[in-house]
């Protein structure tokens, strides 16, 4: 069973028992839609891919993720920034692919595992929130996988390995991105409080000077 499918099955269990509210919020779906969305991939990858001009095309999970990303795009605070960031990450992954072997070798070497680690680092650096993280990991990998298939460097479009790379990179970078985003918000609030306190103290001092002048 692909690693990505194992991850979504494990994540679906706490959601089913009314846990995992953070995941439900990040996916921007209701509880049951979240469960069905996660569990559906276990079924999608049982279906045999289409074979088109020498390429194994996993058509159902591909268009499911494309449709979901289109939906998620409208839930992002900075959609244009997220799209540009994802395209940039996909380009970096493509540059990385030029320096490593494109095809897996047995159980020892899997290039998509390397891509997922690289995408984890990029997401931690570039993403501004949980939803932007999810969008970035999925869209970057989708674009990258499509590019290497079009260029004839890989013969599977959105295979289980690509889906596993999305799940793994999202899982690994979820907590760091959440922590960074929280610190940014906290820092912004502290800055606003400091500015407010500073302006109030300035007004108090200014009023005292005015009173002294009147005397």
Tab-separated table of C-alpha atoms in Angstrom:
chain	number	residue	atom	x	y	z
A	1	UNK	CA	0.000	0.000	0.000
A	2	UNK	CA	1.411	3.463	-0.915
A	3	UNK	CA	2.671	5.605	1.948
A	4	UNK	CA	0.301	8.440	0.977
A	5	UNK	CA	-2.725	6.164	1.284
A	6	UNK	CA	-1.551	4.978	4.727
A	7	UNK	CA	-1.160	8.615	5.841
A	8	UNK	CA	-4.668	9.653	4.725
A	9	UNK	CA	-6.211	6.538	6.299
A	10	UNK	CA	-4.489	7.309	9.612
A	11	UNK	CA	-5.621	10.954	9.425
A	12	UNK	CA	-9.213	9.969	8.637
A	13	UNK	CA	-9.642	7.974	11.860
A	14	UNK	CA	-9.451	10.862	14.403
A	15	UNK	CA	-11.655	13.025	12.145
A	16	UNK	CA	-14.244	10.247	12.129
A	17	UNK	CA	-14.333	10.328	15.948
A	18	UNK	CA	-14.705	14.124	16.185
A	19	UNK	CA	-11.000	14.884	16.555
A	20	UNK	CA	-8.730	16.628	14.090
A	21	UNK	CA	-10.602	19.926	13.886
A	22	UNK	CA	-7.415	21.599	12.685
A	23	UNK	CA	-7.305	19.240	9.702
A	24	UNK	CA	-10.961	19.903	8.891
A	25	UNK	CA	-10.331	23.647	9.004
A	26	UNK	CA	-7.193	23.345	6.846
A	27	UNK	CA	-9.002	21.315	4.188
A	28	UNK	CA	-11.937	23.790	4.334
A	29	UNK	CA	-14.400	20.898	4.307
A	30	UNK	CA	-17.040	19.570	6.686
A	31	UNK	CA	-16.341	16.550	8.884
A	32	UNK	CA	-17.903	13.934	6.601
A	33	UNK	CA	-16.589	15.534	3.428
A	34	UNK	CA	-13.099	15.442	4.961
A	35	UNK	CA	-13.447	11.735	5.795
A	36	UNK	CA	-14.790	10.865	2.327
A	37	UNK	CA	-12.117	12.964	0.637
A	38	UNK	CA	-9.305	11.230	2.542
A	39	UNK	CA	-10.702	7.710	2.227
A	40	UNK	CA	-11.430	8.128	-1.485
A	41	UNK	CA	-7.724	8.005	-2.343
A	42	UNK	CA	-7.467	4.493	-0.911
A	43	UNK	CA	-10.048	3.486	-3.524
A	44	UNK	CA	-8.684	5.652	-6.372
A	45	UNK	CA	-5.305	3.952	-6.383
A	46	UNK	CA	-6.874	0.500	-6.590
A	47	UNK	CA	-8.229	1.453	-10.019
A	48	UNK	CA	-5.813	0.645	-12.814
A	49	UNK	CA	-4.376	3.721	-14.584
A	50	UNK	CA	-5.045	4.551	-18.212
A	51	UNK	CA	-2.190	3.829	-20.590
A	52	UNK	CA	-1.863	6.772	-22.991
A	53	UNK	CA	1.056	6.967	-25.418
A	54	UNK	CA	3.465	5.187	-23.110
A	55	UNK	CA	2.322	7.001	-19.955
A	56	UNK	CA	0.421	5.509	-17.011
A	57	UNK	CA	-2.210	8.166	-16.276
A	58	UNK	CA	-3.870	7.928	-12.844
A	59	UNK	CA	-6.784	9.961	-14.096
A	60	UNK	CA	-9.221	9.811	-11.157
A	61	UNK	CA	-6.843	10.979	-8.356
A	62	UNK	CA	-5.283	13.506	-10.775
A	63	UNK	CA	-8.542	15.307	-11.536
A	64	UNK	CA	-9.742	14.938	-7.934
A	65	UNK	CA	-6.691	16.850	-6.703
A	66	UNK	CA	-6.981	19.400	-9.546
A	67	UNK	CA	-10.633	20.052	-8.650
A	68	UNK	CA	-9.838	20.336	-4.952
A	69	UNK	CA	-6.974	22.767	-5.589
A	70	UNK	CA	-9.308	24.946	-7.662
A	71	UNK	CA	-11.707	24.969	-4.693
A	72	UNK	CA	-8.924	25.632	-2.154
A	73	UNK	CA	-7.548	28.515	-4.214
A	74	UNK	CA	-10.615	30.608	-3.328
A	75	UNK	CA	-10.035	29.909	0.376
A	76	UNK	CA	-6.491	31.312	0.412
A	77	UNK	CA	-5.660	34.760	1.733
A	78	UNK	CA	-3.105	35.382	-1.048
A	79	UNK	CA	-4.043	33.145	-4.005
A	80	UNK	CA	-1.754	34.806	-6.593
A	81	UNK	CA	1.209	34.614	-4.228
A	82	UNK	CA	0.445	30.951	-3.509
A	83	UNK	CA	0.277	30.051	-7.216
A	84	UNK	CA	3.558	31.847	-7.994
A	85	UNK	CA	5.245	30.233	-4.979
A	86	UNK	CA	4.098	26.780	-6.081
A	87	UNK	CA	5.345	27.324	-9.646
A	88	UNK	CA	8.694	28.441	-8.225
A	89	UNK	CA	8.878	25.334	-6.025
A	90	UNK	CA	8.011	23.122	-9.008
A	91	UNK	CA	10.852	24.745	-10.963
A	92	UNK	CA	13.300	24.067	-8.120
A	93	UNK	CA	12.136	20.436	-7.990
A	94	UNK	CA	12.718	20.171	-11.723
A	95	UNK	CA	16.267	21.507	-11.338
A	96	UNK	CA	16.790	18.941	-8.584
A	97	UNK	CA	15.492	16.158	-10.850
A	98	UNK	CA	18.235	16.937	-13.387
A	99	UNK	CA	20.887	15.906	-10.875
A	100	UNK	CA	19.356	12.635	-9.610
A	101	UNK	CA	18.148	9.397	-11.198
A	102	UNK	CA	14.543	9.876	-12.411
A	103	UNK	CA	13.377	6.262	-11.971
A	104	UNK	CA	13.201	4.274	-8.692
A	105	UNK	CA	15.627	1.431	-8.041
A	106	UNK	CA	14.003	-1.421	-6.144
A	107	UNK	CA	13.092	-0.616	-2.550
A	108	UNK	CA	16.285	1.328	-1.877
A	109	UNK	CA	15.980	4.420	-4.051
A	110	UNK	CA	12.815	6.473	-4.659
A	111	UNK	CA	13.272	9.931	-6.248
A	112	UNK	CA	9.882	11.186	-5.046
A	113	UNK	CA	11.031	10.733	-1.460
A	114	UNK	CA	13.889	13.146	-2.198
A	115	UNK	CA	11.445	15.546	-3.860
A	116	UNK	CA	9.186	15.430	-0.795
A	117	UNK	CA	12.062	16.347	1.529
A	118	UNK	CA	13.058	19.241	-0.737
A	119	UNK	CA	9.436	20.396	-0.912
A	120	UNK	CA	9.229	20.222	2.891
A	121	UNK	CA	12.138	22.649	3.259
A	122	UNK	CA	10.733	24.986	0.594
A	123	UNK	CA	7.272	24.965	2.179
A	124	UNK	CA	8.625	25.814	5.640
A	125	UNK	CA	10.528	28.758	4.162
A	126	UNK	CA	7.897	30.102	1.754
A	127	UNK	CA	4.411	29.234	3.022
A	128	UNK	CA	2.495	31.667	5.228
A	129	UNK	CA	-0.163	29.337	6.666
A	130	UNK	CA	-1.611	25.825	6.792
A	131	UNK	CA	-3.809	26.132	3.722
A	132	UNK	CA	-1.050	27.752	1.685
A	133	UNK	CA	1.184	24.856	2.770
A	134	UNK	CA	-1.337	22.271	1.581
A	135	UNK	CA	-1.860	24.127	-1.697
A	136	UNK	CA	1.868	24.531	-2.259
A	137	UNK	CA	2.743	20.873	-1.668
A	138	UNK	CA	-0.051	19.553	-3.892
A	139	UNK	CA	0.165	22.111	-6.707
A	140	UNK	CA	3.986	22.091	-6.842
A	141	UNK	CA	4.130	18.310	-7.089
A	142	UNK	CA	1.300	18.236	-9.631
A	143	UNK	CA	3.027	20.789	-11.886
A	144	UNK	CA	6.429	19.163	-11.482
A	145	UNK	CA	5.110	15.665	-12.237
A	146	UNK	CA	3.242	16.950	-15.314
A	147	UNK	CA	6.358	18.728	-16.633
A	148	UNK	CA	8.660	15.696	-16.356
A	149	UNK	CA	6.015	13.507	-18.044
A	150	UNK	CA	5.580	15.983	-20.923
A	151	UNK	CA	9.361	16.145	-21.349
A	152	UNK	CA	9.523	12.342	-21.502
A	153	UNK	CA	11.643	12.027	-18.365
A	154	UNK	CA	9.029	10.025	-16.437
A	155	UNK	CA	6.284	7.663	-17.574
A	156	UNK	CA	3.623	7.994	-14.852
A	157	UNK	CA	1.284	10.945	-14.318
A	158	UNK	CA	0.306	11.440	-10.668
A	159	UNK	CA	1.303	7.942	-9.531
A	160	UNK	CA	1.045	6.772	-5.888
A	161	UNK	CA	4.636	7.969	-5.374
A	162	UNK	CA	3.683	11.564	-6.258
A	163	UNK	CA	0.660	11.433	-3.960
A	164	UNK	CA	2.835	10.002	-1.173
A	165	UNK	CA	5.324	12.842	-1.684
A	166	UNK	CA	2.499	15.394	-1.277
A	167	UNK	CA	1.251	13.740	1.918
A	168	UNK	CA	4.727	13.317	3.398
A	169	UNK	CA	5.897	16.876	2.669
A	170	UNK	CA	2.630	18.307	4.038
A	171	UNK	CA	2.886	16.179	7.180
A	172	UNK	CA	6.540	17.026	7.826
A	173	UNK	CA	6.125	20.770	7.326
A	174	UNK	CA	2.678	21.154	8.956
A	175	UNK	CA	3.891	21.839	12.493
A	176	UNK	CA	6.827	24.124	11.577
A	177	UNK	CA	4.636	26.221	9.272
A	178	UNK	CA	1.894	26.393	11.933
A	179	UNK	CA	4.427	27.521	14.524
A	180	UNK	CA	5.948	30.148	12.231
A	181	UNK	CA	2.515	31.453	11.233
A	182	UNK	CA	1.474	31.669	14.897
A	183	UNK	CA	4.642	33.584	15.815
A	184	UNK	CA	4.059	35.998	12.945
A	185	UNK	CA	0.529	36.711	14.143
A	186	UNK	CA	1.689	37.040	17.754
A	187	UNK	CA	4.525	39.324	16.711
A	188	UNK	CA	2.135	41.446	14.672
A	189	UNK	CA	-0.224	41.748	17.623
A	190	UNK	CA	2.646	42.694	19.935
A	191	UNK	CA	3.780	45.310	17.440
A	192	UNK	CA	0.277	46.745	17.248
A	193	UNK	CA	0.006	46.780	21.058
A	194	UNK	CA	3.383	48.479	21.343
A	195	UNK	CA	2.379	51.087	18.768
A	196	UNK	CA	-0.899	51.709	20.594
A	197	UNK	CA	0.807	52.004	23.966
A	198	UNK	CA	3.484	54.278	22.507
A	199	UNK	CA	0.920	56.555	20.872
A	200	UNK	CA	-1.131	56.716	24.080
A	201	UNK	CA	1.921	57.621	26.172
A	202	UNK	CA	2.835	60.247	23.588
A	203	UNK	CA	-0.639	61.774	23.810
A	204	UNK	CA	-0.490	61.778	27.610
A	205	UNK	CA	2.873	63.560	27.544
A	206	UNK	CA	1.587	66.018	24.959
A	207	UNK	CA	-1.493	66.813	27.046
A	208	UNK	CA	0.668	67.394	30.128
A	209	UNK	CA	2.841	69.882	28.203
A	210	UNK	CA	-0.261	71.744	27.021
A	211	UNK	CA	-1.606	71.994	30.586
A	212	UNK	CA	1.728	73.274	31.872
A	213	UNK	CA	1.811	75.958	29.162
A	214	UNK	CA	-1.693	77.108	30.113
A	215	UNK	CA	-0.624	77.500	33.740
